[in-house]
Amino acid sequence: MVSYNPSYVLSFLPELLSALPLTLFIVVFTITVGSLFGGALSWAQLSGDKVLNAIAKAYIFIVRCTPPIVMLFMVFYGLPEFLKWWLGIDINSWSRTVFVIIAMILLFAASISEVFKSAFEAIPKGQLEAGLSIGLTGFQTFLRILLPQGFRIALPNITNAILNLLKDTALAYTIGLADVMGAGNLLIGRNLGNYSLETYTAVAIIYWVLALLLSLLDHTLEKSLDYNRN
């Protein structure tokens, strides 16, 4: 029968937390760049250009139908071979972190683009016409009128997308990256397979706390935006 000692959970937390900055860096960088890429995909779908719309939809469909671990392996193992064959560039010496970030950006952009698109389509068309009618440019109308409304509509789904991203980054250990999950597996290895359940409990606690903090931030922002609207 497998024994379980809760005291080991607390003793393992400090070492696992030392790997947290890497996990957070991957998440924050992915959100930043992935949101820009996702915004471009949304714009392509809403621009009215049939070619751009088709390309964006095809990309989103393919990526959203690809399991995160498959995407990670394709980027980690396939991208170096593709670039070496196509451009003669050798990127095998790149850090594993770079490959994880590339894979996460590709995945996050596809999901967040649909969030942005849905939020924009939920805004009454009259808002755009009203902004243009008072002399604002299209960009000014978007920045001052459409973006605040769209962000408030999209916020719950943005939070869900970030939570999914946070969980997907745990797959980075499969290519040897020492993030929180990777640090947990290294710890189990050093203990010769012992205390694995305690280690995974400690890893889960870290992800639970991160998810709780993100949910609290989402709740606070929603209340603030509703208050400002009223």
PDB file of C-alpha atoms in Angstrom:
ATOM      1  CA  MET A   1       0.000   0.000   0.000  1.00  0.00           C
ATOM      2  CA  VAL A   2       1.325   3.456  -0.938  1.00  0.00           C
ATOM      3  CA  SER A   3       1.980   5.678   2.084  1.00  0.00           C
ATOM      4  CA  TYR A   4       1.245   9.394   2.023  1.00  0.00           C
ATOM      5  CA  ASN A   5       2.977  11.894   4.286  1.00  0.00           C
ATOM      6  CA  PRO A   6       1.505  15.424   4.060  1.00  0.00           C
ATOM      7  CA  SER A   7       4.557  16.930   5.760  1.00  0.00           C
ATOM      8  CA  TYR A   8       6.613  16.231   2.633  1.00  0.00           C
ATOM      9  CA  VAL A   9       4.235  18.390   0.594  1.00  0.00           C
ATOM     10  CA  LEU A  10       5.272  21.491   2.529  1.00  0.00           C
ATOM     11  CA  SER A  11       8.939  20.539   2.457  1.00  0.00           C
ATOM     12  CA  PHE A  12       8.875  20.173  -1.338  1.00  0.00           C
ATOM     13  CA  LEU A  13       7.176  23.520  -2.008  1.00  0.00           C
ATOM     14  CA  PRO A  14      10.275  25.774  -1.693  1.00  0.00           C
ATOM     15  CA  GLU A  15      12.213  23.854  -4.338  1.00  0.00           C
ATOM     16  CA  LEU A  16       9.235  23.779  -6.681  1.00  0.00           C
ATOM     17  CA  LEU A  17       8.617  27.492  -6.180  1.00  0.00           C
ATOM     18  CA  SER A  18      12.168  28.194  -7.333  1.00  0.00           C
ATOM     19  CA  ALA A  19      11.027  27.097 -10.798  1.00  0.00           C
ATOM     20  CA  LEU A  20       7.905  29.301 -10.731  1.00  0.00           C
ATOM     21  CA  PRO A  21       9.565  32.392 -12.309  1.00  0.00           C
ATOM     22  CA  LEU A  22      10.267  30.406 -15.482  1.00  0.00           C
ATOM     23  CA  THR A  23       6.656  29.244 -15.686  1.00  0.00           C
ATOM     24  CA  LEU A  24       5.383  32.796 -15.144  1.00  0.00           C
ATOM     25  CA  PHE A  25       7.806  34.178 -17.731  1.00  0.00           C
ATOM     26  CA  ILE A  26       6.517  31.711 -20.331  1.00  0.00           C
ATOM     27  CA  VAL A  27       2.894  32.563 -19.490  1.00  0.00           C
ATOM     28  CA  VAL A  28       3.350  36.356 -19.520  1.00  0.00           C
ATOM     29  CA  PHE A  29       5.437  36.382 -22.704  1.00  0.00           C
ATOM     30  CA  THR A  30       2.957  34.083 -24.426  1.00  0.00           C
ATOM     31  CA  ILE A  31      -0.008  36.234 -23.396  1.00  0.00           C
ATOM     32  CA  THR A  32       1.699  39.389 -24.683  1.00  0.00           C
ATOM     33  CA  VAL A  33       2.826  38.114 -28.073  1.00  0.00           C
ATOM     34  CA  GLY A  34      -0.052  35.664 -28.485  1.00  0.00           C
ATOM     35  CA  SER A  35      -2.607  38.422 -27.916  1.00  0.00           C
ATOM     36  CA  LEU A  36      -1.026  40.539 -30.646  1.00  0.00           C
ATOM     37  CA  PHE A  37      -1.016  37.581 -33.018  1.00  0.00           C
ATOM     38  CA  GLY A  38      -4.561  36.669 -32.001  1.00  0.00           C
ATOM     39  CA  GLY A  39      -5.672  40.247 -32.579  1.00  0.00           C
ATOM     40  CA  ALA A  40      -4.215  40.104 -36.087  1.00  0.00           C
ATOM     41  CA  LEU A  41      -6.092  36.865 -36.748  1.00  0.00           C
ATOM     42  CA  SER A  42      -9.332  38.460 -35.533  1.00  0.00           C
ATOM     43  CA  TRP A  43      -8.766  41.483 -37.728  1.00  0.00           C
ATOM     44  CA  ALA A  44      -8.130  39.202 -40.713  1.00  0.00           C
ATOM     45  CA  GLN A  45     -11.475  37.481 -40.130  1.00  0.00           C
ATOM     46  CA  LEU A  46     -13.366  40.755 -39.725  1.00  0.00           C
ATOM     47  CA  SER A  47     -11.577  42.740 -42.446  1.00  0.00           C
ATOM     48  CA  GLY A  48     -13.850  41.587 -45.227  1.00  0.00           C
ATOM     49  CA  ASP A  49     -10.928  40.309 -47.290  1.00  0.00           C
ATOM     50  CA  LYS A  50     -11.839  36.792 -48.398  1.00  0.00           C
ATOM     51  CA  VAL A  51      -8.235  35.605 -48.733  1.00  0.00           C
ATOM     52  CA  LEU A  52      -7.177  36.857 -45.295  1.00  0.00           C
ATOM     53  CA  ASN A  53     -10.368  35.492 -43.789  1.00  0.00           C
ATOM     54  CA  ALA A  54      -9.781  32.048 -45.300  1.00  0.00           C
ATOM     55  CA  ILE A  55      -6.140  31.948 -44.169  1.00  0.00           C
ATOM     56  CA  ALA A  56      -7.045  33.006 -40.623  1.00  0.00           C
ATOM     57  CA  LYS A  57      -9.893  30.516 -40.344  1.00  0.00           C
ATOM     58  CA  ALA A  58      -7.752  27.689 -41.702  1.00  0.00           C
ATOM     59  CA  TYR A  59      -4.979  28.462 -39.222  1.00  0.00           C
ATOM     60  CA  ILE A  60      -7.372  28.657 -36.280  1.00  0.00           C
ATOM     61  CA  PHE A  61      -9.108  25.412 -37.240  1.00  0.00           C
ATOM     62  CA  ILE A  62      -5.857  23.482 -37.662  1.00  0.00           C
ATOM     63  CA  VAL A  63      -4.245  24.748 -34.460  1.00  0.00           C
ATOM     64  CA  ARG A  64      -7.343  24.380 -32.290  1.00  0.00           C
ATOM     65  CA  CYS A  65      -7.688  20.782 -33.480  1.00  0.00           C
ATOM     66  CA  THR A  66      -4.072  20.013 -32.574  1.00  0.00           C
ATOM     67  CA  PRO A  67      -3.465  18.680 -29.039  1.00  0.00           C
ATOM     68  CA  PRO A  68      -1.044  20.948 -27.105  1.00  0.00           C
ATOM     69  CA  ILE A  69       1.488  18.157 -26.586  1.00  0.00           C
ATOM     70  CA  VAL A  70       1.490  17.380 -30.318  1.00  0.00           C
ATOM     71  CA  MET A  71       2.056  21.053 -31.119  1.00  0.00           C
ATOM     72  CA  LEU A  72       4.916  21.191 -28.620  1.00  0.00           C
ATOM     73  CA  PHE A  73       6.593  18.135 -30.157  1.00  0.00           C
ATOM     74  CA  MET A  74       6.076  19.442 -33.694  1.00  0.00           C
ATOM     75  CA  VAL A  75       7.761  22.731 -32.780  1.00  0.00           C
ATOM     76  CA  PHE A  76      10.558  21.181 -30.725  1.00  0.00           C
ATOM     77  CA  TYR A  77      11.444  18.340 -33.099  1.00  0.00           C
ATOM     78  CA  GLY A  78      10.053  19.593 -36.403  1.00  0.00           C
ATOM     79  CA  LEU A  79      10.893  23.313 -36.533  1.00  0.00           C
ATOM     80  CA  PRO A  80      14.698  22.833 -36.381  1.00  0.00           C
ATOM     81  CA  GLU A  81      14.556  20.274 -39.183  1.00  0.00           C
ATOM     82  CA  PHE A  82      12.272  22.456 -41.292  1.00  0.00           C
ATOM     83  CA  LEU A  83      14.423  25.576 -40.938  1.00  0.00           C
ATOM     84  CA  LYS A  84      17.596  23.625 -41.610  1.00  0.00           C
ATOM     85  CA  TRP A  85      16.103  22.100 -44.760  1.00  0.00           C
ATOM     86  CA  TRP A  86      14.393  25.275 -46.012  1.00  0.00           C
ATOM     87  CA  LEU A  87      16.769  28.085 -44.983  1.00  0.00           C
ATOM     88  CA  GLY A  88      19.880  26.253 -43.870  1.00  0.00           C
ATOM     89  CA  ILE A  89      19.516  27.656 -40.354  1.00  0.00           C
ATOM     90  CA  ASP A  90      20.502  25.476 -37.406  1.00  0.00           C
ATOM     91  CA  ILE A  91      18.491  26.264 -34.260  1.00  0.00           C
ATOM     92  CA  ASN A  92      19.151  23.038 -32.369  1.00  0.00           C
ATOM     93  CA  SER A  93      21.239  24.991 -29.851  1.00  0.00           C
ATOM     94  CA  TRP A  94      18.313  27.223 -28.880  1.00  0.00           C
ATOM     95  CA  SER A  95      17.000  27.018 -25.349  1.00  0.00           C
ATOM     96  CA  ARG A  96      14.057  24.694 -24.750  1.00  0.00           C
ATOM     97  CA  THR A  97      12.244  27.707 -23.333  1.00  0.00           C
ATOM     98  CA  VAL A  98      12.135  29.284 -26.797  1.00  0.00           C
ATOM     99  CA  PHE A  99      10.473  26.225 -28.332  1.00  0.00           C
ATOM    100  CA  VAL A 100       7.915  26.071 -25.520  1.00  0.00           C
ATOM    101  CA  ILE A 101       7.083  29.748 -25.976  1.00  0.00           C
ATOM    102  CA  ILE A 102       6.695  29.367 -29.757  1.00  0.00           C
ATOM    103  CA  ALA A 103       4.337  26.419 -29.320  1.00  0.00           C
ATOM    104  CA  MET A 104       2.310  28.187 -26.634  1.00  0.00           C
ATOM    105  CA  ILE A 105       2.021  31.363 -28.717  1.00  0.00           C
ATOM    106  CA  LEU A 106       0.699  29.409 -31.688  1.00  0.00           C
ATOM    107  CA  LEU A 107      -1.903  27.703 -29.489  1.00  0.00           C
ATOM    108  CA  PHE A 108      -2.887  30.761 -27.462  1.00  0.00           C
ATOM    109  CA  ALA A 109      -3.254  33.021 -30.503  1.00  0.00           C
ATOM    110  CA  ALA A 110      -5.739  30.639 -32.108  1.00  0.00           C
ATOM    111  CA  SER A 111      -7.963  30.488 -29.030  1.00  0.00           C
ATOM    112  CA  ILE A 112      -7.746  34.144 -28.038  1.00  0.00           C
ATOM    113  CA  SER A 113      -8.511  35.303 -31.584  1.00  0.00           C
ATOM    114  CA  GLU A 114     -11.944  33.695 -31.341  1.00  0.00           C
ATOM    115  CA  VAL A 115     -12.479  35.454 -28.010  1.00  0.00           C
ATOM    116  CA  PHE A 116     -11.574  38.819 -29.531  1.00  0.00           C
ATOM    117  CA  LYS A 117     -13.722  38.198 -32.588  1.00  0.00           C
ATOM    118  CA  SER A 118     -16.788  37.227 -30.544  1.00  0.00           C
ATOM    119  CA  ALA A 119     -16.382  40.245 -28.272  1.00  0.00           C
ATOM    120  CA  PHE A 120     -16.096  42.640 -31.202  1.00  0.00           C
ATOM    121  CA  GLU A 121     -19.142  41.158 -32.916  1.00  0.00           C
ATOM    122  CA  ALA A 122     -21.130  41.550 -29.685  1.00  0.00           C
ATOM    123  CA  ILE A 123     -20.647  45.331 -29.715  1.00  0.00           C
ATOM    124  CA  PRO A 124     -23.607  47.125 -31.351  1.00  0.00           C
ATOM    125  CA  LYS A 125     -22.676  48.364 -34.825  1.00  0.00           C
ATOM    126  CA  GLY A 126     -24.015  51.769 -33.918  1.00  0.00           C
ATOM    127  CA  GLN A 127     -21.049  52.331 -31.602  1.00  0.00           C
ATOM    128  CA  LEU A 128     -18.661  52.434 -34.543  1.00  0.00           C
ATOM    129  CA  GLU A 129     -20.944  54.693 -36.547  1.00  0.00           C
ATOM    130  CA  ALA A 130     -21.390  57.021 -33.570  1.00  0.00           C
ATOM    131  CA  GLY A 131     -17.643  57.387 -33.127  1.00  0.00           C
ATOM    132  CA  LEU A 132     -17.095  58.147 -36.795  1.00  0.00           C
ATOM    133  CA  SER A 133     -20.006  60.588 -36.851  1.00  0.00           C
ATOM    134  CA  ILE A 134     -18.447  62.810 -34.167  1.00  0.00           C
ATOM    135  CA  GLY A 135     -15.199  63.122 -36.108  1.00  0.00           C
ATOM    136  CA  LEU A 136     -13.102  60.347 -34.626  1.00  0.00           C
ATOM    137  CA  THR A 137     -10.901  58.341 -36.943  1.00  0.00           C
ATOM    138  CA  GLY A 138     -11.396  54.600 -37.235  1.00  0.00           C
ATOM    139  CA  PHE A 139      -8.408  53.946 -34.968  1.00  0.00           C
ATOM    140  CA  GLN A 140      -9.573  56.508 -32.392  1.00  0.00           C
ATOM    141  CA  THR A 141     -13.048  54.977 -32.402  1.00  0.00           C
ATOM    142  CA  PHE A 142     -11.583  51.546 -31.843  1.00  0.00           C
ATOM    143  CA  LEU A 143      -9.254  52.718 -29.069  1.00  0.00           C
ATOM    144  CA  ARG A 144     -11.695  54.928 -27.156  1.00  0.00           C
ATOM    145  CA  ILE A 145     -15.066  53.263 -27.742  1.00  0.00           C
ATOM    146  CA  LEU A 146     -14.840  49.719 -29.083  1.00  0.00           C
ATOM    147  CA  LEU A 147     -11.807  48.431 -27.180  1.00  0.00           C
ATOM    148  CA  PRO A 148     -13.097  49.226 -23.637  1.00  0.00           C
ATOM    149  CA  GLN A 149     -16.470  47.646 -24.396  1.00  0.00           C
ATOM    150  CA  GLY A 150     -14.918  44.648 -26.118  1.00  0.00           C
ATOM    151  CA  PHE A 151     -12.500  44.058 -23.248  1.00  0.00           C
ATOM    152  CA  ARG A 152     -15.318  44.013 -20.704  1.00  0.00           C
ATOM    153  CA  ILE A 153     -17.281  41.522 -22.819  1.00  0.00           C
ATOM    154  CA  ALA A 154     -14.245  39.325 -23.470  1.00  0.00           C
ATOM    155  CA  LEU A 155     -12.765  39.378 -19.953  1.00  0.00           C
ATOM    156  CA  PRO A 156     -14.302  36.103 -18.657  1.00  0.00           C
ATOM    157  CA  ASN A 157     -13.221  34.231 -21.780  1.00  0.00           C
ATOM    158  CA  ILE A 158      -9.773  35.829 -21.678  1.00  0.00           C
ATOM    159  CA  THR A 159      -9.399  34.511 -18.139  1.00  0.00           C
ATOM    160  CA  ASN A 160     -10.425  31.023 -19.260  1.00  0.00           C
ATOM    161  CA  ALA A 161      -7.909  31.168 -22.118  1.00  0.00           C
ATOM    162  CA  ILE A 162      -5.125  32.157 -19.706  1.00  0.00           C
ATOM    163  CA  LEU A 163      -6.092  29.350 -17.322  1.00  0.00           C
ATOM    164  CA  ASN A 164      -5.884  26.876 -20.200  1.00  0.00           C
ATOM    165  CA  LEU A 165      -2.507  28.327 -21.161  1.00  0.00           C
ATOM    166  CA  LEU A 166      -1.279  27.925 -17.589  1.00  0.00           C
ATOM    167  CA  LYS A 167      -2.232  24.247 -17.676  1.00  0.00           C
ATOM    168  CA  ASP A 168      -0.724  23.721 -21.126  1.00  0.00           C
ATOM    169  CA  THR A 169       2.660  25.074 -19.998  1.00  0.00           C
ATOM    170  CA  ALA A 170       2.902  22.117 -17.615  1.00  0.00           C
ATOM    171  CA  LEU A 171       3.602  19.994 -20.694  1.00  0.00           C
ATOM    172  CA  ALA A 172       6.985  21.711 -21.059  1.00  0.00           C
ATOM    173  CA  TYR A 173       8.519  19.056 -18.840  1.00  0.00           C
ATOM    174  CA  THR A 174       8.062  16.528 -21.672  1.00  0.00           C
ATOM    175  CA  ILE A 175      10.962  18.158 -23.568  1.00  0.00           C
ATOM    176  CA  GLY A 176      13.106  18.529 -20.472  1.00  0.00           C
ATOM    177  CA  LEU A 177      12.293  22.081 -19.383  1.00  0.00           C
ATOM    178  CA  ALA A 178      12.645  22.618 -15.626  1.00  0.00           C
ATOM    179  CA  ASP A 179       9.483  24.625 -15.002  1.00  0.00           C
ATOM    180  CA  VAL A 180       7.269  23.849 -11.992  1.00  0.00           C
ATOM    181  CA  MET A 181       6.187  20.480 -13.386  1.00  0.00           C
ATOM    182  CA  GLY A 182       9.676  19.709 -14.609  1.00  0.00           C
ATOM    183  CA  ALA A 183      11.126  20.548 -11.205  1.00  0.00           C
ATOM    184  CA  GLY A 184       8.603  18.159  -9.671  1.00  0.00           C
ATOM    185  CA  ASN A 185       9.726  15.316 -11.902  1.00  0.00           C
ATOM    186  CA  LEU A 186      13.384  16.043 -11.165  1.00  0.00           C
ATOM    187  CA  LEU A 187      12.569  15.929  -7.466  1.00  0.00           C
ATOM    188  CA  ILE A 188      10.868  12.547  -7.857  1.00  0.00           C
ATOM    189  CA  GLY A 189      13.884  11.275  -9.753  1.00  0.00           C
ATOM    190  CA  ARG A 190      16.260  12.357  -7.012  1.00  0.00           C
ATOM    191  CA  ASN A 191      14.070  10.565  -4.489  1.00  0.00           C
ATOM    192  CA  LEU A 192      14.239   7.399  -6.622  1.00  0.00           C
ATOM    193  CA  GLY A 193      10.525   7.488  -7.328  1.00  0.00           C
ATOM    194  CA  ASN A 194       9.532   7.907  -3.698  1.00  0.00           C
ATOM    195  CA  TYR A 195       7.115  10.606  -2.496  1.00  0.00           C
ATOM    196  CA  SER A 196       5.714  11.068  -6.001  1.00  0.00           C
ATOM    197  CA  LEU A 197       2.176  11.649  -4.752  1.00  0.00           C
ATOM    198  CA  GLU A 198       3.379  14.249  -2.256  1.00  0.00           C
ATOM    199  CA  THR A 199       5.384  15.956  -5.011  1.00  0.00           C
ATOM    200  CA  TYR A 200       2.465  16.094  -7.420  1.00  0.00           C
ATOM    201  CA  THR A 201       0.261  17.420  -4.615  1.00  0.00           C
ATOM    202  CA  ALA A 202       2.743  20.255  -4.069  1.00  0.00           C
ATOM    203  CA  VAL A 203       2.789  20.960  -7.822  1.00  0.00           C
ATOM    204  CA  ALA A 204      -1.025  20.981  -7.889  1.00  0.00           C
ATOM    205  CA  ILE A 205      -1.159  23.419  -4.957  1.00  0.00           C
ATOM    206  CA  ILE A 206       1.029  25.882  -6.865  1.00  0.00           C
ATOM    207  CA  TYR A 207      -1.234  25.713  -9.918  1.00  0.00           C
ATOM    208  CA  TRP A 208      -4.351  25.983  -7.738  1.00  0.00           C
ATOM    209  CA  VAL A 209      -3.014  29.139  -6.091  1.00  0.00           C
ATOM    210  CA  LEU A 210      -2.110  30.671  -9.461  1.00  0.00           C
ATOM    211  CA  ALA A 211      -5.585  29.878 -10.795  1.00  0.00           C
ATOM    212  CA  LEU A 212      -7.194  31.347  -7.676  1.00  0.00           C
ATOM    213  CA  LEU A 213      -5.186  34.566  -7.985  1.00  0.00           C
ATOM    214  CA  LEU A 214      -6.123  34.853 -11.656  1.00  0.00           C
ATOM    215  CA  SER A 215      -9.800  34.296 -10.853  1.00  0.00           C
ATOM    216  CA  LEU A 216      -9.683  36.945  -8.122  1.00  0.00           C
ATOM    217  CA  LEU A 217      -8.066  39.391 -10.530  1.00  0.00           C
ATOM    218  CA  ASP A 218     -10.761  38.657 -13.099  1.00  0.00           C
ATOM    219  CA  HIS A 219     -13.493  39.194 -10.492  1.00  0.00           C
ATOM    220  CA  THR A 220     -11.940  42.483  -9.360  1.00  0.00           C
ATOM    221  CA  LEU A 221     -11.599  43.778 -12.917  1.00  0.00           C
ATOM    222  CA  GLU A 222     -15.183  42.830 -13.758  1.00  0.00           C
ATOM    223  CA  LYS A 223     -16.495  44.686 -10.699  1.00  0.00           C
ATOM    224  CA  SER A 224     -14.345  47.707 -11.514  1.00  0.00           C
ATOM    225  CA  LEU A 225     -15.492  47.830 -15.110  1.00  0.00           C
ATOM    226  CA  ASP A 226     -19.154  47.455 -14.123  1.00  0.00           C
ATOM    227  CA  TYR A 227     -18.748  50.226 -11.540  1.00  0.00           C
ATOM    228  CA  ASN A 228     -17.143  52.583 -14.044  1.00  0.00           C
ATOM    229  CA  ARG A 229     -19.885  51.867 -16.561  1.00  0.00           C
ATOM    230  CA  ASN A 230     -22.585  52.742 -14.035  1.00  0.00           C
TER     231      ASN A 230
END
